[in-house]
JSON list of C-alpha atoms and ligand atoms in Angstrom, two decimals:
[
{"chain": "A", "resi": 1, "resn": "UNK", "atom": "CA", "xyz": [0.00, -0.01, -0.01]},
{"chain": "A", "resi": 2, "resn": "UNK", "atom": "CA", "xyz": [1.18, 3.51, -0.79]},
{"chain": "A", "resi": 3, "resn": "UNK", "atom": "CA", "xyz": [-0.10, 4.91, 2.53]},
{"chain": "A", "resi": 4, "resn": "UNK", "atom": "CA", "xyz": [-0.31, 3.53, 6.07]},
{"chain": "A", "resi": 5, "resn": "UNK", "atom": "CA", "xyz": [-2.95, 6.07, 7.02]},
{"chain": "A", "resi": 6, "resn": "UNK", "atom": "CA", "xyz": [-5.67, 8.15, 5.38]},
{"chain": "A", "resi": 7, "resn": "UNK", "atom": "CA", "xyz": [-7.05, 11.30, 7.06]},
{"chain": "A", "resi": 8, "resn": "UNK", "atom": "CA", "xyz": [-10.53, 12.29, 5.89]},
{"chain": "A", "resi": 9, "resn": "UNK", "atom": "CA", "xyz": [-12.13, 15.68, 6.07]},
{"chain": "A", "resi": 10, "resn": "UNK", "atom": "CA", "xyz": [-15.73, 15.21, 7.23]},
{"chain": "A", "resi": 11, "resn": "UNK", "atom": "CA", "xyz": [-18.10, 17.77, 5.72]},
{"chain": "A", "resi": 12, "resn": "UNK", "atom": "CA", "xyz": [-17.98, 17.47, 1.93]},
{"chain": "A", "resi": 13, "resn": "UNK", "atom": "CA", "xyz": [-16.00, 14.20, 1.95]},
{"chain": "A", "resi": 14, "resn": "UNK", "atom": "CA", "xyz": [-17.61, 11.61, 4.23]},
{"chain": "A", "resi": 15, "resn": "UNK", "atom": "CA", "xyz": [-21.03, 13.31, 4.29]},
{"chain": "A", "resi": 16, "resn": "UNK", "atom": "CA", "xyz": [-22.66, 16.58, 3.27]},
{"chain": "A", "resi": 17, "resn": "UNK", "atom": "CA", "xyz": [-23.86, 19.10, 5.83]},
{"chain": "A", "resi": 18, "resn": "UNK", "atom": "CA", "xyz": [-23.07, 22.22, 3.80]},
{"chain": "A", "resi": 19, "resn": "UNK", "atom": "CA", "xyz": [-26.76, 22.86, 3.01]},
{"chain": "A", "resi": 20, "resn": "UNK", "atom": "CA", "xyz": [-27.52, 22.77, 6.76]},
{"chain": "A", "resi": 21, "resn": "UNK", "atom": "CA", "xyz": [-24.65, 25.20, 7.34]},
{"chain": "A", "resi": 22, "resn": "UNK", "atom": "CA", "xyz": [-26.18, 27.39, 4.62]},
{"chain": "A", "resi": 23, "resn": "UNK", "atom": "CA", "xyz": [-29.70, 27.31, 6.09]},
{"chain": "A", "resi": 24, "resn": "UNK", "atom": "CA", "xyz": [-28.41, 28.15, 9.60]},
{"chain": "A", "resi": 25, "resn": "UNK", "atom": "CA", "xyz": [-26.10, 30.97, 8.45]},
{"chain": "A", "resi": 26, "resn": "UNK", "atom": "CA", "xyz": [-28.84, 32.33, 6.18]},
{"chain": "A", "resi": 27, "resn": "UNK", "atom": "CA", "xyz": [-31.35, 32.45, 9.05]},
{"chain": "A", "resi": 28, "resn": "UNK", "atom": "CA", "xyz": [-28.79, 34.18, 11.26]},
{"chain": "A", "resi": 29, "resn": "UNK", "atom": "CA", "xyz": [-27.76, 36.64, 8.51]},
{"chain": "A", "resi": 30, "resn": "UNK", "atom": "CA", "xyz": [-31.43, 37.47, 7.77]},
{"chain": "A", "resi": 31, "resn": "UNK", "atom": "CA", "xyz": [-32.03, 38.15, 11.46]},
{"chain": "A", "resi": 32, "resn": "UNK", "atom": "CA", "xyz": [-29.41, 40.93, 11.40]},
{"chain": "A", "resi": 33, "resn": "UNK", "atom": "CA", "xyz": [-29.99, 42.09, 7.82]},
{"chain": "A", "resi": 34, "resn": "UNK", "atom": "CA", "xyz": [-26.61, 40.89, 6.54]},
{"chain": "A", "resi": 35, "resn": "UNK", "atom": "CA", "xyz": [-26.56, 39.83, 2.85]},
{"chain": "A", "resi": 36, "resn": "UNK", "atom": "CA", "xyz": [-25.80, 36.09, 2.51]},
{"chain": "A", "resi": 37, "resn": "UNK", "atom": "CA", "xyz": [-26.04, 33.69, -0.42]},
{"chain": "A", "resi": 38, "resn": "UNK", "atom": "CA", "xyz": [-24.75, 30.31, -1.65]},
{"chain": "A", "resi": 39, "resn": "UNK", "atom": "CA", "xyz": [-21.61, 31.94, -3.09]},
{"chain": "A", "resi": 40, "resn": "UNK", "atom": "CA", "xyz": [-20.65, 33.30, 0.32]},
{"chain": "A", "resi": 41, "resn": "UNK", "atom": "CA", "xyz": [-21.56, 29.94, 1.86]},
{"chain": "A", "resi": 42, "resn": "UNK", "atom": "CA", "xyz": [-19.05, 28.23, -0.47]},
{"chain": "A", "resi": 43, "resn": "UNK", "atom": "CA", "xyz": [-16.29, 30.35, 1.06]},
{"chain": "A", "resi": 44, "resn": "UNK", "atom": "CA", "xyz": [-17.06, 28.80, 4.48]},
{"chain": "A", "resi": 45, "resn": "UNK", "atom": "CA", "xyz": [-15.89, 25.28, 3.52]},
{"chain": "A", "resi": 46, "resn": "UNK", "atom": "CA", "xyz": [-13.33, 24.01, 6.01]},
{"chain": "A", "resi": 47, "resn": "UNK", "atom": "CA", "xyz": [-13.29, 27.42, 7.76]},
{"chain": "A", "resi": 48, "resn": "UNK", "atom": "CA", "xyz": [-13.83, 27.52, 11.55]},
{"chain": "A", "resi": 49, "resn": "UNK", "atom": "CA", "xyz": [-17.13, 28.81, 13.02]},
{"chain": "A", "resi": 50, "resn": "UNK", "atom": "CA", "xyz": [-15.78, 32.17, 14.26]},
{"chain": "A", "resi": 51, "resn": "UNK", "atom": "CA", "xyz": [-13.82, 32.80, 11.03]},
{"chain": "A", "resi": 52, "resn": "UNK", "atom": "CA", "xyz": [-17.01, 31.90, 9.11]},
{"chain": "A", "resi": 53, "resn": "UNK", "atom": "CA", "xyz": [-18.92, 34.49, 11.13]},
{"chain": "A", "resi": 54, "resn": "UNK", "atom": "CA", "xyz": [-16.43, 37.20, 10.08]},
{"chain": "A", "resi": 55, "resn": "UNK", "atom": "CA", "xyz": [-17.15, 36.31, 6.42]},
{"chain": "A", "resi": 56, "resn": "UNK", "atom": "CA", "xyz": [-20.93, 36.36, 7.08]},
{"chain": "A", "resi": 57, "resn": "UNK", "atom": "CA", "xyz": [-20.53, 39.87, 8.66]},
{"chain": "A", "resi": 58, "resn": "UNK", "atom": "CA", "xyz": [-18.45, 41.32, 5.78]},
{"chain": "A", "resi": 59, "resn": "UNK", "atom": "CA", "xyz": [-21.41, 43.30, 4.39]},
{"chain": "A", "resi": 60, "resn": "UNK", "atom": "CA", "xyz": [-23.19, 43.81, 7.72]},
{"chain": "A", "resi": 61, "resn": "UNK", "atom": "CA", "xyz": [-23.97, 47.52, 8.29]},
{"chain": "A", "resi": 62, "resn": "UNK", "atom": "CA", "xyz": [-25.90, 47.44, 11.58]},
{"chain": "A", "resi": 63, "resn": "UNK", "atom": "CA", "xyz": [-24.75, 48.59, 15.02]},
{"chain": "A", "resi": 64, "resn": "UNK", "atom": "CA", "xyz": [-21.17, 47.73, 15.98]},
{"chain": "A", "resi": 65, "resn": "UNK", "atom": "CA", "xyz": [-20.70, 44.21, 17.38]},
{"chain": "A", "resi": 66, "resn": "UNK", "atom": "CA", "xyz": [-18.35, 43.40, 20.26]},
{"chain": "A", "resi": 67, "resn": "UNK", "atom": "CA", "xyz": [-16.70, 40.05, 20.98]},
{"chain": "A", "resi": 68, "resn": "UNK", "atom": "CA", "xyz": [-19.58, 38.96, 23.26]},
{"chain": "A", "resi": 69, "resn": "UNK", "atom": "CA", "xyz": [-22.15, 39.76, 20.55]},
{"chain": "A", "resi": 70, "resn": "UNK", "atom": "CA", "xyz": [-20.18, 37.71, 18.01]},
{"chain": "A", "resi": 71, "resn": "UNK", "atom": "CA", "xyz": [-19.93, 34.73, 20.38]},
{"chain": "A", "resi": 72, "resn": "UNK", "atom": "CA", "xyz": [-23.72, 34.91, 20.91]},
{"chain": "A", "resi": 73, "resn": "UNK", "atom": "CA", "xyz": [-24.33, 35.06, 17.15]},
{"chain": "A", "resi": 74, "resn": "UNK", "atom": "CA", "xyz": [-22.07, 32.05, 16.52]},
{"chain": "A", "resi": 75, "resn": "UNK", "atom": "CA", "xyz": [-23.86, 30.14, 19.30]},
{"chain": "A", "resi": 76, "resn": "UNK", "atom": "CA", "xyz": [-27.24, 30.98, 17.77]},
{"chain": "A", "resi": 77, "resn": "UNK", "atom": "CA", "xyz": [-26.08, 29.70, 14.36]},
{"chain": "A", "resi": 78, "resn": "UNK", "atom": "CA", "xyz": [-24.76, 26.54, 15.98]},
{"chain": "A", "resi": 79, "resn": "UNK", "atom": "CA", "xyz": [-28.08, 25.85, 17.72]},
{"chain": "A", "resi": 80, "resn": "UNK", "atom": "CA", "xyz": [-29.91, 26.18, 14.40]},
{"chain": "A", "resi": 81, "resn": "UNK", "atom": "CA", "xyz": [-27.31, 23.95, 12.68]},
{"chain": "A", "resi": 82, "resn": "UNK", "atom": "CA", "xyz": [-27.43, 21.24, 15.36]},
{"chain": "A", "resi": 83, "resn": "UNK", "atom": "CA", "xyz": [-31.23, 21.14, 15.02]},
{"chain": "A", "resi": 84, "resn": "UNK", "atom": "CA", "xyz": [-30.80, 20.32, 11.33]},
{"chain": "A", "resi": 85, "resn": "UNK", "atom": "CA", "xyz": [-28.18, 17.65, 12.20]},
{"chain": "A", "resi": 86, "resn": "UNK", "atom": "CA", "xyz": [-30.82, 15.84, 14.26]},
{"chain": "A", "resi": 87, "resn": "UNK", "atom": "CA", "xyz": [-32.54, 14.90, 10.98]},
{"chain": "A", "resi": 88, "resn": "UNK", "atom": "CA", "xyz": [-29.45, 13.01, 9.75]},
{"chain": "A", "resi": 89, "resn": "UNK", "atom": "CA", "xyz": [-29.30, 9.23, 9.92]},
{"chain": "A", "resi": 90, "resn": "UNK", "atom": "CA", "xyz": [-27.13, 6.35, 8.59]},
{"chain": "A", "resi": 91, "resn": "UNK", "atom": "CA", "xyz": [-29.04, 6.85, 5.32]},
{"chain": "A", "resi": 92, "resn": "UNK", "atom": "CA", "xyz": [-26.91, 10.03, 4.88]},
{"chain": "A", "resi": 93, "resn": "UNK", "atom": "CA", "xyz": [-23.80, 7.85, 4.47]},
{"chain": "A", "resi": 94, "resn": "UNK", "atom": "CA", "xyz": [-23.62, 6.72, 0.85]},
{"chain": "A", "resi": 95, "resn": "UNK", "atom": "CA", "xyz": [-23.01, 3.09, -0.06]},
{"chain": "A", "resi": 96, "resn": "UNK", "atom": "CA", "xyz": [-19.95, 4.23, -2.02]},
{"chain": "A", "resi": 97, "resn": "UNK", "atom": "CA", "xyz": [-18.35, 5.90, 1.00]},
{"chain": "A", "resi": 98, "resn": "UNK", "atom": "CA", "xyz": [-19.24, 3.03, 3.37]},
{"chain": "A", "resi": 99, "resn": "UNK", "atom": "CA", "xyz": [-17.95, 0.33, 1.00]},
{"chain": "A", "resi": 100, "resn": "UNK", "atom": "CA", "xyz": [-14.75, 2.27, 0.18]},
{"chain": "A", "resi": 101, "resn": "UNK", "atom": "CA", "xyz": [-13.97, 2.87, 3.87]},
{"chain": "A", "resi": 102, "resn": "UNK", "atom": "CA", "xyz": [-14.45, -0.82, 4.64]},
{"chain": "A", "resi": 103, "resn": "UNK", "atom": "CA", "xyz": [-12.27, -1.86, 1.66]},
{"chain": "A", "resi": 104, "resn": "UNK", "atom": "CA", "xyz": [-9.46, 0.53, 2.72]},
{"chain": "A", "resi": 105, "resn": "UNK", "atom": "CA", "xyz": [-9.58, -0.82, 6.26]},
{"chain": "A", "resi": 106, "resn": "UNK", "atom": "CA", "xyz": [-9.44, -4.40, 4.89]},
{"chain": "A", "resi": 107, "resn": "UNK", "atom": "CA", "xyz": [-6.17, -3.44, 3.19]},
{"chain": "A", "resi": 108, "resn": "UNK", "atom": "CA", "xyz": [-4.73, -2.64, 6.63]},
{"chain": "A", "resi": 109, "resn": "UNK", "atom": "CA", "xyz": [-4.80, 1.16, 6.23]},
{"chain": "A", "resi": 110, "resn": "UNK", "atom": "CA", "xyz": [-5.48, 3.21, 9.37]},
{"chain": "A", "resi": 111, "resn": "UNK", "atom": "CA", "xyz": [-8.38, 5.66, 8.98]},
{"chain": "A", "resi": 112, "resn": "UNK", "atom": "CA", "xyz": [-8.77, 9.02, 10.73]},
{"chain": "A", "resi": 113, "resn": "UNK", "atom": "CA", "xyz": [-10.89, 12.16, 10.63]},
{"chain": "A", "resi": 114, "resn": "UNK", "atom": "CA", "xyz": [-9.35, 15.62, 10.24]},
{"chain": "A", "resi": 115, "resn": "UNK", "atom": "CA", "xyz": [-12.23, 18.10, 10.43]},
{"chain": "A", "resi": 116, "resn": "UNK", "atom": "CA", "xyz": [-12.56, 21.77, 11.46]},
{"chain": "A", "resi": 117, "resn": "UNK", "atom": "CA", "xyz": [-15.99, 21.05, 12.93]},
{"chain": "A", "resi": 118, "resn": "UNK", "atom": "CA", "xyz": [-16.67, 21.00, 16.66]},
{"chain": "A", "resi": 119, "resn": "UNK", "atom": "CA", "xyz": [-19.80, 19.00, 15.80]},
{"chain": "A", "resi": 120, "resn": "UNK", "atom": "CA", "xyz": [-17.79, 16.07, 14.44]},
{"chain": "A", "resi": 121, "resn": "UNK", "atom": "CA", "xyz": [-18.80, 13.61, 17.22]},
{"chain": "A", "resi": 122, "resn": "UNK", "atom": "CA", "xyz": [-22.51, 14.38, 16.73]},
{"chain": "A", "resi": 123, "resn": "UNK", "atom": "CA", "xyz": [-22.30, 14.09, 12.93]},
{"chain": "A", "resi": 124, "resn": "UNK", "atom": "CA", "xyz": [-20.40, 10.78, 13.05]},
{"chain": "A", "resi": 125, "resn": "UNK", "atom": "CA", "xyz": [-22.87, 9.39, 15.56]},
{"chain": "A", "resi": 126, "resn": "UNK", "atom": "CA", "xyz": [-25.86, 10.46, 13.41]},
{"chain": "A", "resi": 127, "resn": "UNK", "atom": "CA", "xyz": [-24.51, 8.74, 10.27]},
{"chain": "A", "resi": 128, "resn": "UNK", "atom": "CA", "xyz": [-23.56, 5.54, 12.14]},
{"chain": "A", "resi": 129, "resn": "UNK", "atom": "CA", "xyz": [-19.77, 6.02, 12.21]},
{"chain": "A", "resi": 130, "resn": "UNK", "atom": "CA", "xyz": [-19.46, 6.99, 15.89]},
{"chain": "A", "resi": 131, "resn": "UNK", "atom": "CA", "xyz": [-17.03, 4.17, 16.65]},
{"chain": "A", "resi": 132, "resn": "UNK", "atom": "CA", "xyz": [-15.57, 3.58, 13.19]},
{"chain": "A", "resi": 133, "resn": "UNK", "atom": "CA", "xyz": [-12.40, 5.68, 12.90]},
{"chain": "A", "resi": 134, "resn": "UNK", "atom": "CA", "xyz": [-9.00, 4.85, 14.41]},
{"chain": "A", "resi": 135, "resn": "UNK", "atom": "CA", "xyz": [-8.51, 8.52, 15.38]},
{"chain": "A", "resi": 136, "resn": "UNK", "atom": "CA", "xyz": [-10.53, 11.71, 15.38]},
{"chain": "A", "resi": 137, "resn": "UNK", "atom": "CA", "xyz": [-8.91, 15.13, 15.18]},
{"chain": "A", "resi": 138, "resn": "UNK", "atom": "CA", "xyz": [-11.44, 17.96, 14.91]},
{"chain": "A", "resi": 139, "resn": "UNK", "atom": "CA", "xyz": [-12.41, 21.49, 15.89]},
{"chain": "A", "resi": 140, "resn": "UNK", "atom": "CA", "xyz": [-12.44, 20.43, 19.55]},
{"chain": "A", "resi": 141, "resn": "UNK", "atom": "CA", "xyz": [-8.71, 19.67, 19.77]},
{"chain": "A", "resi": 142, "resn": "UNK", "atom": "CA", "xyz": [-7.11, 22.35, 17.59]},
{"chain": "A", "resi": 143, "resn": "UNK", "atom": "CA", "xyz": [-6.12, 25.97, 18.16]},
{"chain": "A", "resi": 144, "resn": "UNK", "atom": "CA", "xyz": [-5.63, 26.89, 14.48]},
{"chain": "A", "resi": 145, "resn": "UNK", "atom": "CA", "xyz": [-8.09, 26.12, 11.69]},
{"chain": "A", "resi": 146, "resn": "UNK", "atom": "CA", "xyz": [-7.29, 25.05, 8.12]},
{"chain": "A", "resi": 147, "resn": "UNK", "atom": "CA", "xyz": [-5.25, 26.17, 6.12]},
{"chain": "A", "resi": 148, "resn": "UNK", "atom": "CA", "xyz": [-3.06, 25.57, 9.15]},
{"chain": "A", "resi": 149, "resn": "UNK", "atom": "CA", "xyz": [-1.92, 21.91, 9.11]},
{"chain": "A", "resi": 150, "resn": "UNK", "atom": "CA", "xyz": [-2.54, 21.42, 12.87]},
{"chain": "A", "resi": 151, "resn": "UNK", "atom": "CA", "xyz": [-5.68, 19.27, 12.56]},
{"chain": "A", "resi": 152, "resn": "UNK", "atom": "CA", "xyz": [-3.96, 16.84, 10.15]},
{"chain": "A", "resi": 153, "resn": "UNK", "atom": "CA", "xyz": [-0.68, 16.74, 12.11]},
{"chain": "A", "resi": 154, "resn": "UNK", "atom": "CA", "xyz": [-2.63, 15.83, 15.26]},
{"chain": "A", "resi": 155, "resn": "UNK", "atom": "CA", "xyz": [-4.52, 13.09, 13.36]},
{"chain": "A", "resi": 156, "resn": "UNK", "atom": "CA", "xyz": [-1.23, 11.60, 12.07]},
{"chain": "A", "resi": 157, "resn": "UNK", "atom": "CA", "xyz": [0.18, 11.78, 15.61]},
{"chain": "A", "resi": 158, "resn": "UNK", "atom": "CA", "xyz": [-2.88, 9.95, 17.00]},
{"chain": "A", "resi": 159, "resn": "UNK", "atom": "CA", "xyz": [-2.29, 7.22, 14.39]},
{"chain": "A", "resi": 160, "resn": "UNK", "atom": "CA", "xyz": [1.42, 7.10, 15.39]},
{"chain": "A", "resi": 161, "resn": "UNK", "atom": "CA", "xyz": [2.34, 7.80, 11.78]},
{"chain": "A", "resi": 162, "resn": "UNK", "atom": "CA", "xyz": [4.54, 10.36, 10.04]},
{"chain": "A", "resi": 163, "resn": "UNK", "atom": "CA", "xyz": [2.82, 12.80, 7.63]},
{"chain": "A", "resi": 164, "resn": "UNK", "atom": "CA", "xyz": [4.77, 11.17, 4.75]},
{"chain": "A", "resi": 165, "resn": "UNK", "atom": "CA", "xyz": [3.02, 7.87, 5.53]},
{"chain": "A", "resi": 166, "resn": "UNK", "atom": "CA", "xyz": [-0.45, 9.45, 5.33]},
{"chain": "A", "resi": 167, "resn": "UNK", "atom": "CA", "xyz": [-2.72, 10.98, 2.72]},
{"chain": "A", "resi": 168, "resn": "UNK", "atom": "CA", "xyz": [-5.33, 13.70, 3.38]},
{"chain": "A", "resi": 169, "resn": "UNK", "atom": "CA", "xyz": [-8.69, 13.64, 1.56]},
{"chain": "A", "resi": 170, "resn": "UNK", "atom": "CA", "xyz": [-10.34, 17.10, 1.25]},
{"chain": "A", "resi": 171, "resn": "UNK", "atom": "CA", "xyz": [-13.07, 19.05, -0.55]},
{"chain": "A", "resi": 172, "resn": "UNK", "atom": "CA", "xyz": [-11.86, 22.49, 0.46]},
{"chain": "A", "resi": 173, "resn": "UNK", "atom": "CA", "xyz": [-8.90, 24.46, -0.92]},
{"chain": "A", "resi": 174, "resn": "UNK", "atom": "CA", "xyz": [-8.06, 25.50, 2.62]},
{"chain": "A", "resi": 175, "resn": "UNK", "atom": "CA", "xyz": [-7.78, 21.84, 3.52]},
{"chain": "A", "resi": 176, "resn": "UNK", "atom": "CA", "xyz": [-5.49, 21.00, 0.61]},
{"chain": "A", "resi": 177, "resn": "UNK", "atom": "CA", "xyz": [-3.29, 23.99, 1.60]},
{"chain": "A", "resi": 178, "resn": "UNK", "atom": "CA", "xyz": [-3.18, 22.59, 5.15]},
{"chain": "A", "resi": 179, "resn": "UNK", "atom": "CA", "xyz": [-2.19, 19.14, 3.87]},
{"chain": "A", "resi": 180, "resn": "UNK", "atom": "CA", "xyz": [0.63, 20.58, 1.76]},
{"chain": "A", "resi": 181, "resn": "UNK", "atom": "CA", "xyz": [1.86, 22.75, 4.65]},
{"chain": "A", "resi": 182, "resn": "UNK", "atom": "CA", "xyz": [1.94, 19.62, 6.87]},
{"chain": "A", "resi": 183, "resn": "UNK", "atom": "CA", "xyz": [3.95, 17.54, 4.38]},
{"chain": "A", "resi": 184, "resn": "UNK", "atom": "CA", "xyz": [1.04, 15.25, 3.41]},
{"chain": "A", "resi": 185, "resn": "UNK", "atom": "CA", "xyz": [0.06, 13.92, -0.01]},
{"chain": "A", "resi": 186, "resn": "UNK", "atom": "CA", "xyz": [-3.55, 14.89, -0.71]},
{"chain": "A", "resi": 187, "resn": "UNK", "atom": "CA", "xyz": [-6.56, 13.74, -2.71]},
{"chain": "A", "resi": 188, "resn": "UNK", "atom": "CA", "xyz": [-9.13, 16.35, -3.71]},
{"chain": "A", "resi": 189, "resn": "UNK", "atom": "CA", "xyz": [-12.86, 16.02, -4.27]},
{"chain": "A", "resi": 190, "resn": "UNK", "atom": "CA", "xyz": [-15.39, 18.58, -5.50]},
{"chain": "A", "resi": 191, "resn": "UNK", "atom": "CA", "xyz": [-14.35, 22.25, -5.33]},
{"chain": "A", "resi": 192, "resn": "UNK", "atom": "CA", "xyz": [-10.78, 21.42, -4.23]},
{"chain": "A", "resi": 193, "resn": "UNK", "atom": "CA", "xyz": [-10.26, 19.15, -7.28]},
{"chain": "A", "resi": 194, "resn": "UNK", "atom": "CA", "xyz": [-10.57, 22.12, -9.64]},
{"chain": "A", "resi": 195, "resn": "UNK", "atom": "CA", "xyz": [-7.82, 24.04, -7.80]},
{"chain": "A", "resi": 196, "resn": "UNK", "atom": "CA", "xyz": [-5.17, 21.64, -9.18]},
{"chain": "A", "resi": 197, "resn": "UNK", "atom": "CA", "xyz": [-3.16, 21.89, -5.95]},
{"chain": "A", "resi": 198, "resn": "UNK", "atom": "CA", "xyz": [-3.67, 18.33, -4.69]},
{"chain": "A", "resi": 199, "resn": "UNK", "atom": "CA", "xyz": [-1.46, 15.28, -5.38]},
{"chain": "A", "resi": 200, "resn": "UNK", "atom": "CA", "xyz": [-4.53, 13.49, -6.82]},
{"chain": "A", "resi": 201, "resn": "UNK", "atom": "CA", "xyz": [-7.82, 14.86, -8.18]},
{"chain": "A", "resi": 202, "resn": "UNK", "atom": "CA", "xyz": [-10.78, 12.53, -7.78]},
{"chain": "A", "resi": 203, "resn": "UNK", "atom": "CA", "xyz": [-14.09, 12.25, -9.59]},
{"chain": "A", "resi": 204, "resn": "UNK", "atom": "CA", "xyz": [-15.66, 10.23, -6.78]},
{"chain": "A", "resi": 205, "resn": "UNK", "atom": "CA", "xyz": [-14.83, 8.78, -3.35]},
{"chain": "A", "resi": 206, "resn": "UNK", "atom": "CA", "xyz": [-14.32, 5.27, -4.73]},
{"chain": "A", "resi": 207, "resn": "UNK", "atom": "CA", "xyz": [-11.25, 6.49, -6.68]},
{"chain": "A", "resi": 208, "resn": "UNK", "atom": "CA", "xyz": [-9.36, 6.16, -3.36]},
{"chain": "A", "resi": 209, "resn": "UNK", "atom": "CA", "xyz": [-9.14, 2.41, -3.90]},
{"chain": "A", "resi": 210, "resn": "UNK", "atom": "CA", "xyz": [-6.88, 2.83, -6.92]},
{"chain": "A", "resi": 211, "resn": "UNK", "atom": "CA", "xyz": [-4.98, 5.79, -5.46]},
{"chain": "A", "resi": 212, "resn": "UNK", "atom": "CA", "xyz": [-4.11, 3.90, -2.28]},
{"chain": "A", "resi": 213, "resn": "UNK", "atom": "CA", "xyz": [-2.80, 0.78, -4.12]},
{"chain": "B", "resi": 1, "resn": "LIG", "atom": "P1", "xyz": [-18.68, 23.82, 13.29]},
{"chain": "B", "resi": 1, "resn": "LIG", "atom": "P2", "xyz": [-14.95, 20.17, 7.68]},
{"chain": "B", "resi": 1, "resn": "LIG", "atom": "C1", "xyz": [-16.06, 22.43, 8.47]},
{"chain": "B", "resi": 1, "resn": "LIG", "atom": "O1", "xyz": [-16.08, 21.03, 8.41]},
{"chain": "B", "resi": 1, "resn": "LIG", "atom": "C2", "xyz": [-17.11, 22.97, 7.51]},
{"chain": "B", "resi": 1, "resn": "LIG", "atom": "O2", "xyz": [-16.73, 22.71, 6.17]},
{"chain": "B", "resi": 1, "resn": "LIG", "atom": "C3", "xyz": [-17.21, 24.48, 7.69]},
{"chain": "B", "resi": 1, "resn": "LIG", "atom": "O3", "xyz": [-18.22, 25.01, 6.84]},
{"chain": "B", "resi": 1, "resn": "LIG", "atom": "C4", "xyz": [-17.55, 24.78, 9.17]},
{"chain": "B", "resi": 1, "resn": "LIG", "atom": "O4", "xyz": [-17.61, 26.19, 9.38]},
{"chain": "B", "resi": 1, "resn": "LIG", "atom": "C5", "xyz": [-16.48, 24.18, 10.05]},
{"chain": "B", "resi": 1, "resn": "LIG", "atom": "O5", "xyz": [-16.42, 22.79, 9.82]},
{"chain": "B", "resi": 1, "resn": "LIG", "atom": "C6", "xyz": [-16.76, 24.40, 11.53]},
{"chain": "B", "resi": 1, "resn": "LIG", "atom": "O6", "xyz": [-17.93, 23.73, 11.84]},
{"chain": "B", "resi": 1, "resn": "LIG", "atom": "O7", "xyz": [-19.39, 25.12, 13.34]},
{"chain": "B", "resi": 1, "resn": "LIG", "atom": "O8", "xyz": [-19.57, 22.61, 13.24]},
{"chain": "B", "resi": 1, "resn": "LIG", "atom": "O9", "xyz": [-17.58, 23.69, 14.35]},
{"chain": "B", "resi": 1, "resn": "LIG", "atom": "O10", "xyz": [-15.15, 20.39, 6.19]},
{"chain": "B", "resi": 1, "resn": "LIG", "atom": "O11", "xyz": [-13.58, 20.64, 8.13]},
{"chain": "B", "resi": 1, "resn": "LIG", "atom": "O12", "xyz": [-15.27, 18.75, 8.10]},
{"chain": "B", "resi": 2, "resn": "LIG", "atom": "MG1", "xyz": [-14.88, 19.88, 4.08]}
]
């Protein structure tokens, strides 16, 4: 096998919660008359919650907001988002992703999560992967969000592997930048695949089986 470990981004790779992020940010933005659309939502991929809020507030023209106000707004968005997550179930994990993960594990490759989301444990539990991964590095154990490599370096460390022995799978450009900065090979899906920055560009998740050979 080319890699001893694979580190997966969660949102946009293992499952898709970006529409729930959109609905929650849109409701929050509407409540304070800040313009927000799908294009702005696309810029939030892989970006931490507080950094996302700064993007949401770029065109906000209401009364000045202090740190406390921003924390309250982010908490309100997160409550809305977590309500949407309650509707997720194992049916939100595609057969292709499930089968590919099982096949990679059968080849003896260690599998980890490297996500910016503090809601990673809830999402994994909802889609039936609560106990699946060998390591979980997420928004709860990092101090710097992607494009910083910290989340991936911590995942590799948890797997007791060197970055050179691991590959990162990402849908966000910020994630591919983080992988490169950490010394990882990377495989890109969706928006990140068109950036041309990754080691491999994939059409679908199952391509990992040939990449990892
Ligand atoms: P939370 P990923 C990221 O997940 C999302 O892509 C990004 O849109 C979100 O702002 C970030 O998690 C933080 O999420 O508010 O749940 O902590 O793609 O890194 O798995
Ligand atoms: Mg992502």
